[in-house]
Short mmCIF file of N, CA and C and ligand atoms in Angstrom, two decimals:
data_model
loop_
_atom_site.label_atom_id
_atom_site.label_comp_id
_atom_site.label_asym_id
_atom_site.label_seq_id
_atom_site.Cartn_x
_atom_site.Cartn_y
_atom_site.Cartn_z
N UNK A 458 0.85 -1.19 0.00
CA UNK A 458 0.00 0.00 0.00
C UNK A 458 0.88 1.23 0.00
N UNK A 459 0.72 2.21 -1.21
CA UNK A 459 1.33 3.11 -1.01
C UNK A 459 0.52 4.45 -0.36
N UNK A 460 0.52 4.91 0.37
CA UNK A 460 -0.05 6.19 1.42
C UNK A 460 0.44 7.26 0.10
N UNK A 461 -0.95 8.12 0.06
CA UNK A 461 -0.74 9.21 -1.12
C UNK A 461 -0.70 9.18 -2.51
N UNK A 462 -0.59 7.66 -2.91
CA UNK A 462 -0.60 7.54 -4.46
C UNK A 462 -2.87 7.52 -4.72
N UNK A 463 -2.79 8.08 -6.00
CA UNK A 463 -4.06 8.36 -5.89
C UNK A 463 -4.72 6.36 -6.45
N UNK A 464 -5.79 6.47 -5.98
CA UNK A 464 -6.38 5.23 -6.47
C UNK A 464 -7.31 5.70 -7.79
N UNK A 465 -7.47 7.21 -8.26
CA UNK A 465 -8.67 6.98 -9.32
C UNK A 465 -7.73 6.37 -10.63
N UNK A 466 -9.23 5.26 -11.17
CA UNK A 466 -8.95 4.80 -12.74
C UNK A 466 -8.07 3.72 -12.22
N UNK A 467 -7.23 3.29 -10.57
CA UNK A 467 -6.58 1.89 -10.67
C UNK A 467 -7.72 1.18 -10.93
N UNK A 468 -6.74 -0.44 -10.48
CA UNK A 468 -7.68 -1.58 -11.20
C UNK A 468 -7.39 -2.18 -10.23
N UNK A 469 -8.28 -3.61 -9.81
CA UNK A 469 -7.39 -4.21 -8.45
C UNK A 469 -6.77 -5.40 -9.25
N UNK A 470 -6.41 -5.77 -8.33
CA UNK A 470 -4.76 -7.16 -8.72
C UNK A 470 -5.40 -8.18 -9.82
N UNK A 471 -6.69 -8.15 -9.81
CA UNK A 471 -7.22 -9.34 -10.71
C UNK A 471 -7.22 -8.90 -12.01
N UNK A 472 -7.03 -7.46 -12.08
CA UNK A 472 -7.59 -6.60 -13.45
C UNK A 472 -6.17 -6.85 -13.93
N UNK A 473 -5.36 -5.93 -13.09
CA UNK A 473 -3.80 -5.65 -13.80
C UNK A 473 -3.31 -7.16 -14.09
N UNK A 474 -3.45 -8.50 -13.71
CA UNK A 474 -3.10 -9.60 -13.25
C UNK A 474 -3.25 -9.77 -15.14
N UNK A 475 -4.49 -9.82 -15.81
CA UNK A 475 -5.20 -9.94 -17.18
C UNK A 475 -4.67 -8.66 -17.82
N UNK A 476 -4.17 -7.74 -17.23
CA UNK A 476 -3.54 -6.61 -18.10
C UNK A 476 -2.09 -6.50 -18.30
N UNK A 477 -1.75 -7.57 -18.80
CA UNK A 477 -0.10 -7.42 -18.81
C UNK A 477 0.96 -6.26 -18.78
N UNK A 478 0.61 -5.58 -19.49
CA UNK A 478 1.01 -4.14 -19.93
C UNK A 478 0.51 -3.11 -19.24
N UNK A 479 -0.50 -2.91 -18.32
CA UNK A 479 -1.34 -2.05 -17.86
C UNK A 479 -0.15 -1.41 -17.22
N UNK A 480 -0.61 0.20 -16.92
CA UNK A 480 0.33 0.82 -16.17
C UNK A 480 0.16 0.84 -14.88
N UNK A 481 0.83 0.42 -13.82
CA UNK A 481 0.50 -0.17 -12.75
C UNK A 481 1.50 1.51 -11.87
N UNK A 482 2.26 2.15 -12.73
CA UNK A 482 2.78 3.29 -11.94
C UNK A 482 1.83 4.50 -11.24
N UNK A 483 0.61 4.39 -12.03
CA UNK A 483 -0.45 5.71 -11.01
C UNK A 483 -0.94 4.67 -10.59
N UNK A 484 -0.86 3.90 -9.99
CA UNK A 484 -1.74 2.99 -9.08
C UNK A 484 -1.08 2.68 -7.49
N UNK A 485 -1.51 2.60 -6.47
CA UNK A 485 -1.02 2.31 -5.08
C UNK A 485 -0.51 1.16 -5.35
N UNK A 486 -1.16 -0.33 -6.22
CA UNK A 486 -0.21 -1.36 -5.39
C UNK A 486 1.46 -1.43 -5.57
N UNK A 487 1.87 -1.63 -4.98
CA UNK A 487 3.02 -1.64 -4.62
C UNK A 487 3.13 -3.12 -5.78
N UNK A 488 4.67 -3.03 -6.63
CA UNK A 488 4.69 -4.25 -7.63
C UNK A 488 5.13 -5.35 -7.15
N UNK A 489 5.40 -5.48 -5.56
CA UNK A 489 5.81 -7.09 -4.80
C UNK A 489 3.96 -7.67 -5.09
N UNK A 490 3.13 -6.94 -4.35
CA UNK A 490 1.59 -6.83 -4.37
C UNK A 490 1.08 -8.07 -5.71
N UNK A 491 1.39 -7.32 -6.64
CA UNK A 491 1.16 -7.81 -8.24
C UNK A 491 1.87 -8.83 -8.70
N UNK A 492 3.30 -9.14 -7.99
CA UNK A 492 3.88 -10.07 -8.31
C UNK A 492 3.24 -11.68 -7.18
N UNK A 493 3.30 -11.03 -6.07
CA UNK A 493 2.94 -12.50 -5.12
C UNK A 493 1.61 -12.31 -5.60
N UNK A 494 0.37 -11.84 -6.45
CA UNK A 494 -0.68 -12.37 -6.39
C UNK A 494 -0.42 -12.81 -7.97
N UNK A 495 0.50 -12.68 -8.60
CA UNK A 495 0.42 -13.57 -10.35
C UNK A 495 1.34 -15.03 -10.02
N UNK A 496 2.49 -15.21 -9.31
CA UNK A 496 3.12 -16.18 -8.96
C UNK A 496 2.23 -17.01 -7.90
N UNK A 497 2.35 -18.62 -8.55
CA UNK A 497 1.30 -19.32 -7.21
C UNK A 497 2.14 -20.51 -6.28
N UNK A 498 1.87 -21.17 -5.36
CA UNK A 498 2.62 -21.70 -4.84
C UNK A 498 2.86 -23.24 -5.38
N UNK A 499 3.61 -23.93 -5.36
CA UNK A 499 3.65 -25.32 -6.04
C UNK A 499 4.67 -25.99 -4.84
N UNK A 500 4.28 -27.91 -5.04
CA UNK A 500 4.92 -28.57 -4.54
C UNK A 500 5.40 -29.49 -5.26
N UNK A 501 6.42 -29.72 -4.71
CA UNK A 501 7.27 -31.16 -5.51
C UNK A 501 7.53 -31.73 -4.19
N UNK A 502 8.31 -33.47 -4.55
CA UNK A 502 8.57 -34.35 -3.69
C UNK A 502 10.21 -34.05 -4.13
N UNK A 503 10.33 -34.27 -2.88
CA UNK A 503 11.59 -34.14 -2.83
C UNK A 503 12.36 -35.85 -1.85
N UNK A 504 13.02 -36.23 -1.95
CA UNK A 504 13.64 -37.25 -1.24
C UNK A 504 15.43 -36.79 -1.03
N UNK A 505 15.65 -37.30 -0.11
CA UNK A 505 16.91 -37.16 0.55
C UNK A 505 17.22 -38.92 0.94
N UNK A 506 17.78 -39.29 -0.52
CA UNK A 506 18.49 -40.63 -0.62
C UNK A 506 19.26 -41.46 0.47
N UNK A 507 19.11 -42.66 0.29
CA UNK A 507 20.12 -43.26 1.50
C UNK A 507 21.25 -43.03 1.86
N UNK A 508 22.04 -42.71 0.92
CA UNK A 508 23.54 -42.35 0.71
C UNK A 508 23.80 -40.88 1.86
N UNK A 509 22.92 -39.98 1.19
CA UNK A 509 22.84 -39.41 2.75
C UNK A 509 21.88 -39.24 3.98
N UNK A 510 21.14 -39.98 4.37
CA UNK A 510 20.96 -40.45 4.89
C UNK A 510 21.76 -41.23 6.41
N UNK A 511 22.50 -41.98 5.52
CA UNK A 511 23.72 -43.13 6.04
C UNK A 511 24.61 -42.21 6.42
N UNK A 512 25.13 -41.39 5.64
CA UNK A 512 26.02 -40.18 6.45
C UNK A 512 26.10 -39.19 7.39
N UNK A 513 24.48 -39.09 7.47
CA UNK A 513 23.98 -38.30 8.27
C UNK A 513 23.63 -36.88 8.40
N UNK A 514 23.76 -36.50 6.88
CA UNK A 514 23.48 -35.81 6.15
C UNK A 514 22.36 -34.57 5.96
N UNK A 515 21.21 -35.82 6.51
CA UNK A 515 19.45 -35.43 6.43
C UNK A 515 19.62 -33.67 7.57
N UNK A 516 20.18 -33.44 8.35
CA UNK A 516 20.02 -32.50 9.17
C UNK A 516 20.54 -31.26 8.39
N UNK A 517 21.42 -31.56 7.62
CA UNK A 517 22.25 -30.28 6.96
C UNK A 517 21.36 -29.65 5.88
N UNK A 518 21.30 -31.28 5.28
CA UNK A 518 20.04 -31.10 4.19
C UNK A 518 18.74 -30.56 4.05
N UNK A 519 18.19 -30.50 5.30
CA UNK A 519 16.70 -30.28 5.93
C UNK A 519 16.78 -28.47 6.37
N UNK A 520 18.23 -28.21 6.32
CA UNK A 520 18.65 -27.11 7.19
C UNK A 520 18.41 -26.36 5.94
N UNK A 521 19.20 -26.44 5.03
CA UNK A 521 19.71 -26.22 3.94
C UNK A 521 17.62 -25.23 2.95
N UNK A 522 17.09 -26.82 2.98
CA UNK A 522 15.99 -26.76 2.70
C UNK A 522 15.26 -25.49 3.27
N UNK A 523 15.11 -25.44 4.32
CA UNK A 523 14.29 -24.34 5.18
C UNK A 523 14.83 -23.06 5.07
N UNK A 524 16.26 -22.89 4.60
CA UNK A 524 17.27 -21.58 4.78
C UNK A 524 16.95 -21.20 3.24
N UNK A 525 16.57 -22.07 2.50
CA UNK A 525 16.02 -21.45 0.66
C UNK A 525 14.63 -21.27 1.29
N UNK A 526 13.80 -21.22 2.28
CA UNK A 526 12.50 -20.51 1.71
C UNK A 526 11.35 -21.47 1.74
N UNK A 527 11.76 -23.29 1.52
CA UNK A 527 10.72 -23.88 0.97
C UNK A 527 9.65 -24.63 2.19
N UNK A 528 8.73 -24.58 2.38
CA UNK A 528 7.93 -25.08 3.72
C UNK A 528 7.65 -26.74 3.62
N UNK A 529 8.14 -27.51 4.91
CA UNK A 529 8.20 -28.88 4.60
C UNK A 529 7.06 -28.96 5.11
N UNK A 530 5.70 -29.93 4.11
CA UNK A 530 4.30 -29.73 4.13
C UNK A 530 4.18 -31.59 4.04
N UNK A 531 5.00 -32.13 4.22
CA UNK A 531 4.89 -33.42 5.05
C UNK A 531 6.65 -33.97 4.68
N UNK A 532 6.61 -35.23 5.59
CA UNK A 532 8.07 -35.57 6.25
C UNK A 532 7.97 -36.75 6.19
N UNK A 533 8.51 -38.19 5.94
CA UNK A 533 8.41 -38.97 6.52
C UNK A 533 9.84 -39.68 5.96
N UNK A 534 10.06 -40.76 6.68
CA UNK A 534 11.42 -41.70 6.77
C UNK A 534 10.77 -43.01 6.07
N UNK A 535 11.67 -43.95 5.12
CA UNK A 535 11.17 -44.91 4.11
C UNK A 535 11.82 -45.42 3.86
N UNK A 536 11.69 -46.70 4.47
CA UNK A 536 12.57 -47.57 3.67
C UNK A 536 12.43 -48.48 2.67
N UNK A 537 12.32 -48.16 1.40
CA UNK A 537 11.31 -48.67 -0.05
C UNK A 537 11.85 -50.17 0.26
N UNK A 538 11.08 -50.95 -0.34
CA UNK A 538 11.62 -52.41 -0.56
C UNK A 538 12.16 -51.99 -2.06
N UNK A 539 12.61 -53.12 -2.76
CA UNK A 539 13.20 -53.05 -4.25
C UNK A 539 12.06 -52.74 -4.99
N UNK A 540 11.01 -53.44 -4.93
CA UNK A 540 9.63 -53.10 -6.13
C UNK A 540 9.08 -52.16 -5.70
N UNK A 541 9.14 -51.37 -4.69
CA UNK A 541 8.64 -49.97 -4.85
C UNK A 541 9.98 -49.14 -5.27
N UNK A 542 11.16 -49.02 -5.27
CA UNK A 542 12.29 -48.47 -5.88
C UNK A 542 11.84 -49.13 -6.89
N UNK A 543 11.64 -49.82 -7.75
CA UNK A 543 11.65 -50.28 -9.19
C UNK A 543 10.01 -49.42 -9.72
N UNK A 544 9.26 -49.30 -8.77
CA UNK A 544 8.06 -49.04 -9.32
C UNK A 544 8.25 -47.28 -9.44
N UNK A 545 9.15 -46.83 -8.44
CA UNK A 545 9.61 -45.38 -8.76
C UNK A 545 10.28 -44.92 -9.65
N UNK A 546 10.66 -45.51 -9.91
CA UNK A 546 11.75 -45.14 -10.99
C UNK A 546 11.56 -46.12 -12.27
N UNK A 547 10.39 -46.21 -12.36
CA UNK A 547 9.93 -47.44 -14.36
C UNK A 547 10.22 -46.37 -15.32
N UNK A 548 10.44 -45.04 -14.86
CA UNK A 548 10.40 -44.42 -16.48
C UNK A 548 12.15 -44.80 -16.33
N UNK A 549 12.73 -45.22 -15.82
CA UNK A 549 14.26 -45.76 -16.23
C UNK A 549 14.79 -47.10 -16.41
N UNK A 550 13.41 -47.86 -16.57
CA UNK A 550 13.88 -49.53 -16.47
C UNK A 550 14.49 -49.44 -17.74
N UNK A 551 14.22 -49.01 -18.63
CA UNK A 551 15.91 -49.71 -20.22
C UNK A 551 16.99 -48.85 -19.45
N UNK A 552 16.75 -48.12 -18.66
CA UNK A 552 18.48 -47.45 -18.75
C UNK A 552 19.59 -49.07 -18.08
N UNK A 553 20.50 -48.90 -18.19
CA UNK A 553 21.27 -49.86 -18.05
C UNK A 553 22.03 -49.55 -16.31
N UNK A 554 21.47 -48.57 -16.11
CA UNK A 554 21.92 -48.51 -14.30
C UNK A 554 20.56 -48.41 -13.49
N UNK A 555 19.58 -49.38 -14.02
CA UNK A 555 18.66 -49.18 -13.21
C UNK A 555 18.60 -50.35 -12.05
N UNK A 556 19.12 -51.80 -12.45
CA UNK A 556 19.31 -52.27 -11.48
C UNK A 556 20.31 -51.85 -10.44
N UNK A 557 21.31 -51.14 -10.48
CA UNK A 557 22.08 -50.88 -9.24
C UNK A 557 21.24 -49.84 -8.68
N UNK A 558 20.87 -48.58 -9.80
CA UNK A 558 20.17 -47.61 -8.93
C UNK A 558 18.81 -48.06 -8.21
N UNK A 559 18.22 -49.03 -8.33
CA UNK A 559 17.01 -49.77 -7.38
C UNK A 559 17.20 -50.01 -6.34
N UNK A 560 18.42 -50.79 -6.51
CA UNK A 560 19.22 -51.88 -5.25
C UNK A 560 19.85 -50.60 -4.06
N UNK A 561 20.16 -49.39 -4.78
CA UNK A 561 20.63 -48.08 -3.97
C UNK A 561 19.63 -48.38 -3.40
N UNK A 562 18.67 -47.37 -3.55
CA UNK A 562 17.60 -46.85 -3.36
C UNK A 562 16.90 -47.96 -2.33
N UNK A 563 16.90 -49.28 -2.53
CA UNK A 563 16.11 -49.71 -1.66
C UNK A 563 17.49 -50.50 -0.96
N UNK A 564 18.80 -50.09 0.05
CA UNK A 564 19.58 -50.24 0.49
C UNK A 564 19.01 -50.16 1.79
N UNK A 565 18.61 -48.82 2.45
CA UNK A 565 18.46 -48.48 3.36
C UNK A 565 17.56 -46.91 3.63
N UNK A 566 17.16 -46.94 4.97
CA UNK A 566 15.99 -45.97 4.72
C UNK A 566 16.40 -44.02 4.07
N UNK A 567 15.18 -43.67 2.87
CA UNK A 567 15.45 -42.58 2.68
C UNK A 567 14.26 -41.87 3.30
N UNK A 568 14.14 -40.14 3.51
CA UNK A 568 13.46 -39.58 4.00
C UNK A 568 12.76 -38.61 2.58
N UNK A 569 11.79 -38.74 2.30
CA UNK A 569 10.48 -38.25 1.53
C UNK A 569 9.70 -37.16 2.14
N UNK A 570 9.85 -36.18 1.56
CA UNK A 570 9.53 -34.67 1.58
C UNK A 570 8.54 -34.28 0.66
N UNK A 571 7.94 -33.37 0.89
CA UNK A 571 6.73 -33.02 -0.03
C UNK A 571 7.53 -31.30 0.71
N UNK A 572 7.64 -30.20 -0.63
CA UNK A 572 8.23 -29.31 0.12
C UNK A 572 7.37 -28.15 -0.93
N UNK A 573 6.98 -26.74 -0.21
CA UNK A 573 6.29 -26.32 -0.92
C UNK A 573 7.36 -24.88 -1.13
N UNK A 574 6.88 -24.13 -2.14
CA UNK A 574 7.43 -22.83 -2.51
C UNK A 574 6.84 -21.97 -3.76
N UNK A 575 7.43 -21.25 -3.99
CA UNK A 575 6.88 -20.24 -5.21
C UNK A 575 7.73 -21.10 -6.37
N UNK A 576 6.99 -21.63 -7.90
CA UNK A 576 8.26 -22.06 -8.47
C UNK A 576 8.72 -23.59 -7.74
N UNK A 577 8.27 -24.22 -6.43
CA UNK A 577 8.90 -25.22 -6.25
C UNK A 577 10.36 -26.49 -7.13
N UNK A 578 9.12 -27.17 -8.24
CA UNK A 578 10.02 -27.79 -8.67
C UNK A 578 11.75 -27.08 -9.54
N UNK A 579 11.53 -26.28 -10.16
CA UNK A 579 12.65 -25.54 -10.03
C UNK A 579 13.31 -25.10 -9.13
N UNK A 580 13.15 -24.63 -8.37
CA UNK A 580 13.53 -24.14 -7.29
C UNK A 580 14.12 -25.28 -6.35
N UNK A 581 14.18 -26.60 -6.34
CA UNK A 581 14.32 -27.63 -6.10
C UNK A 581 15.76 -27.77 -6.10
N UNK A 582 15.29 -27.83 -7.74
CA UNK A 582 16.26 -28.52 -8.66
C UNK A 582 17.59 -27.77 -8.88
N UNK A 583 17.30 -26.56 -8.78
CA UNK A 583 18.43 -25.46 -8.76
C UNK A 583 19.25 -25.83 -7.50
N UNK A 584 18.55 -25.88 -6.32
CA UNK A 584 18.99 -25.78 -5.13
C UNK A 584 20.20 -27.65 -5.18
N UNK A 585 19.19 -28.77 -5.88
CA UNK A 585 19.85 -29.61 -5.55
C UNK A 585 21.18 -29.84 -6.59
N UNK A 586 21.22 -28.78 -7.41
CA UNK A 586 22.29 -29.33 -8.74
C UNK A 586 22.30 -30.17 -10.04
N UNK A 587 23.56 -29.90 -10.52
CA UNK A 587 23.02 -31.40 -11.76
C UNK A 587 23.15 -32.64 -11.22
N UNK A 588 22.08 -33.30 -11.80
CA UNK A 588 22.56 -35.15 -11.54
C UNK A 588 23.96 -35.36 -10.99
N UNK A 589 24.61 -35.69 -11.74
CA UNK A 589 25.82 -35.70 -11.49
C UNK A 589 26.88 -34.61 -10.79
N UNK A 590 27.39 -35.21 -9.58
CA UNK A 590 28.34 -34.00 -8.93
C UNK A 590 29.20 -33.27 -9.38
N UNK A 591 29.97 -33.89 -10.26
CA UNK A 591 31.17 -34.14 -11.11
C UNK A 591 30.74 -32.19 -11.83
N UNK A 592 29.33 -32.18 -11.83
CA UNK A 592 29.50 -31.35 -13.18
C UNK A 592 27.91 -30.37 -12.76
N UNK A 593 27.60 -30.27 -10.96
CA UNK A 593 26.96 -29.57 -10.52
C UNK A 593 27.47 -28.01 -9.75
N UNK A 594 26.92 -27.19 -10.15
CA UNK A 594 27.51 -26.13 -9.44
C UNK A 594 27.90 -25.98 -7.90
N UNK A 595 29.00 -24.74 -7.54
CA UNK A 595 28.87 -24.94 -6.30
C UNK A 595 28.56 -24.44 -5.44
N UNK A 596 27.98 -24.96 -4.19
CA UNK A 596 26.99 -24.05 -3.24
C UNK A 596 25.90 -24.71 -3.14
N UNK A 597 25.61 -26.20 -4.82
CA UNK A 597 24.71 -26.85 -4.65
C UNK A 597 24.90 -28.01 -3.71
N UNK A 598 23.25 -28.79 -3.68
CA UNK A 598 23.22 -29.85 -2.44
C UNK A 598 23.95 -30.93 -2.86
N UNK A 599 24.14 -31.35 -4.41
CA UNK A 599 24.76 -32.34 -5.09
C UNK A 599 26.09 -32.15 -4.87
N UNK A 600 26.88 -31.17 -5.03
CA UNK A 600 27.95 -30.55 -5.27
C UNK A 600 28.98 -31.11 -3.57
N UNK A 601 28.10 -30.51 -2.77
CA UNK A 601 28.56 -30.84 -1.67
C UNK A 601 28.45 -31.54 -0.97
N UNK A 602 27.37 -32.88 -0.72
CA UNK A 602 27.04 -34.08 -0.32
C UNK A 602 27.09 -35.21 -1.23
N UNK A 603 26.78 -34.91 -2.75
CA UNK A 603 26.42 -36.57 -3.40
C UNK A 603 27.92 -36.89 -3.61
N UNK A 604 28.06 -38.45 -3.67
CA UNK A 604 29.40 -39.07 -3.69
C UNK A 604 29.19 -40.10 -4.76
N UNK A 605 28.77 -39.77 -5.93
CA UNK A 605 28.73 -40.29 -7.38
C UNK A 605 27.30 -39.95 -8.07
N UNK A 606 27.06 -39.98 -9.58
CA UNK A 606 26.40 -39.87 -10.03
C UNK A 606 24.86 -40.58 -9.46
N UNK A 607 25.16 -41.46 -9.19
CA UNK A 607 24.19 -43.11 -9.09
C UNK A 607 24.17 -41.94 -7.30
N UNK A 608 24.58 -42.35 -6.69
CA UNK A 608 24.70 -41.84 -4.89
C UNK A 608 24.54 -40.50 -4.99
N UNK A 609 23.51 -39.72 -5.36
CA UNK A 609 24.03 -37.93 -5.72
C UNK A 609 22.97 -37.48 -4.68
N UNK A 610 22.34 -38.59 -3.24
CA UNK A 610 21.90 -37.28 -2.26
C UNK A 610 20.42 -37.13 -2.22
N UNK A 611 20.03 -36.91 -3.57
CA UNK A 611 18.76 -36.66 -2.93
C UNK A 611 18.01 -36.33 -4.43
N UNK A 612 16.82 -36.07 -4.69
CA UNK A 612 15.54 -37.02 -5.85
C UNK A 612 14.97 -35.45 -5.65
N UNK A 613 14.25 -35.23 -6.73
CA UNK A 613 13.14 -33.92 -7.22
C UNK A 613 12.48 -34.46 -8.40
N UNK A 614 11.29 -34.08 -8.22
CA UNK A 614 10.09 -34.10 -9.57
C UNK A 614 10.75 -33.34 -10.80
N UNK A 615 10.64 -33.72 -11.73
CA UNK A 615 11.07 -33.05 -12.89
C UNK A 615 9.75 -32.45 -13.55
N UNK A 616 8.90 -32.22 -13.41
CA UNK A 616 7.22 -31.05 -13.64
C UNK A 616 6.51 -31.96 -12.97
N UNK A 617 5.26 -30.35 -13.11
CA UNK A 617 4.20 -30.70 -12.12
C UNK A 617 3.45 -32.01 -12.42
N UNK A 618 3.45 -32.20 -13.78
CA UNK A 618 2.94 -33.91 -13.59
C UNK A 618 3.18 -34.90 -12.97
N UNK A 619 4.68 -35.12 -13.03
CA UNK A 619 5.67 -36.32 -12.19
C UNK A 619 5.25 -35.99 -10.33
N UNK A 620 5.60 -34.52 -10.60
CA UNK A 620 5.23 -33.98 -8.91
C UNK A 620 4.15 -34.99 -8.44
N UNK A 621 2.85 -33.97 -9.45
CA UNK A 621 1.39 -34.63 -8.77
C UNK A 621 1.61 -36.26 -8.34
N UNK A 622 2.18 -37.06 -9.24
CA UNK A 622 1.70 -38.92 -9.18
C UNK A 622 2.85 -38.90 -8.21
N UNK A 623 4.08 -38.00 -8.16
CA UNK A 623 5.00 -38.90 -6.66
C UNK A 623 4.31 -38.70 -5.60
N UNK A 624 3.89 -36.94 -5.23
CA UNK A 624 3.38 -36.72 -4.10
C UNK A 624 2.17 -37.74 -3.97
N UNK A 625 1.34 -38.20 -4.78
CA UNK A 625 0.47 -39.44 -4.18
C UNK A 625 0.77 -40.49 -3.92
N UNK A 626 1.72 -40.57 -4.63
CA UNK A 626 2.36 -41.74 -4.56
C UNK A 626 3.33 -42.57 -3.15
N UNK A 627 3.74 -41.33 -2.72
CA UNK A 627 4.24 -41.47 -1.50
C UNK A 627 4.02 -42.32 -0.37
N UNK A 628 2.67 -42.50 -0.28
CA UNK A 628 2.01 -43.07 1.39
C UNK A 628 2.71 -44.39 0.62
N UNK A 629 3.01 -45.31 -0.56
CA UNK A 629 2.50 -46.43 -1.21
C UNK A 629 3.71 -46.99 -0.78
P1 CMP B 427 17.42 -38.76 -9.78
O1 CMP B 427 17.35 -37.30 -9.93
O2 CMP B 427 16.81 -39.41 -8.59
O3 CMP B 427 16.81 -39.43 -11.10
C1 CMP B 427 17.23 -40.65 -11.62
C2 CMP B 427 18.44 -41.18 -10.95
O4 CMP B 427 19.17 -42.13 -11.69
C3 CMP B 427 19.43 -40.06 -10.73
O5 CMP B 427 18.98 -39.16 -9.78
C4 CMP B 427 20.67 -40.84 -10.36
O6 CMP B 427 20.63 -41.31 -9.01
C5 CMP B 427 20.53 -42.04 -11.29
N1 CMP B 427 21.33 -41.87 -12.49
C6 CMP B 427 21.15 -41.03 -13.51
N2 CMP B 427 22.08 -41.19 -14.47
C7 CMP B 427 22.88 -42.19 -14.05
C8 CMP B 427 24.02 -42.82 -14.59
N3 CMP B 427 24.52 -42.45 -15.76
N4 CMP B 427 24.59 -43.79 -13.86
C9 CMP B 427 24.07 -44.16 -12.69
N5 CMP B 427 22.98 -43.60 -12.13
C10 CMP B 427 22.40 -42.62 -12.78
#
C-alpha cells in the first residue's frame, strides 16, 4: 500500500493480473503486491536418498531446505523395498543402471519430503544441482554431499505432472 498515491482509474490485482502491460505506476499497489498475487505456490517431492541419509546428512540437508525458503508440508522416513524403488523409478527400467540404482535406493531408509514454494520444482532442482556431482555447481546440495552420479543425495520431480503422481504416490 502506497499512502498518497491516488487510487482513481486503478484496477485491483485481478484486473492488472489480465492486463499485462497495464500501467501499474499511477496505481497504489506496490509491484511485490502484483507479483505475489500472479506467482502461485507449487509442490514437488523431494527425497533425501540413502547415501545421505547413512552419512547423516538429512540435518544439513533439511537445514539447507528451510534456509532457501521452501515449507516442509509433510516428512516422513522410508525404507522402499526393491519393487517400490523399481516401481519409482519405471520411467528408467531400459536405462542400463537401473538395477544398481534400485538396489541403492532400496539399500536403506530414505526420508520423503513433499516441500512447498513459489516455483517449487525448479527451485528444487536449482537448489539440488546437476545429476551428477562431477558437473553440478557450487553451493549446490549435489555438489557438496552426493558421492557419485548413481549416490548424488537426494531425488526432485522433474514437472508438475511427475510432482502430482509422486506426491500421491508417496504413502504407497
Ligand atoms: P534422480 O534425480 O533421482 O533421477 C534418476 C536417478 O538415476 C538419478 O537421480 C541418479 O541417481 C541415477 N542416475 C542417472 N544417471 C545415471 C548414470 N549415468 N549412472 C548411474 N545412475 C544414474
Amino acid at each position: 500500500f502506497w499512502p498518497g498515491r491516488s487510487t482513481a482509474g486503478c484496477r485491483g490485482i485481478g484486473q492488472l493480473q489480465r492486463q499485462e502491460l497495464q500501467s501499474i505506476e499511477d496505481c497504489r499497489w506496490p509491484i511485490s503486491a502484483v507479483y505475489n498475487h500472479r506467482m502461485s505456490l507449487q509442490r514437488t517431492l523431494a527425497i533425501i536418498k540413502p547415501d545421505a541419509v547413512e552419512r547423516k546428512l538429512a540435518g544439513r540437508i533439511l537445514q539447507r531446505i528451510e534456509d532457501e525458503g521452501f515449507r516442509v508440508r509433510a516428512m516422513r522416513r522410508m525404507a522402499l523395498t526393491q519393487a517400490q524403488a523399481e516401481g519409482f523409478y519405471a520411467v528408467h527400467a531400459a536405462r542400463p543402471f537401473f538395477a544398481s540404482l534400485t538396489s541403492f535406493m532400496a539399500s536403506g531408509p530414505a526420508i520423503v519430503l513433499v516441500l512447498e514454494a513459489e516455483d517449487a520444482i525448479a527451485k528444487w532442482r536449482t537448489l539440488m544441482g546437476a545429476t551428477d556431482p562431477a558437473k553440478a555447481d557450487a553451493g549446490t546440495l549435489r555438489k557438496e554431499f552426493a558421492e557419485s552420479i548413481e549416490r548424488n543425495a537426494t531425488h526432485g520431480s522433474d514437472a508438475p505432472e511427475t510432482a502430482a503422481v509422486e506426491i500421491a504416490d508417496r504413502k504407497s
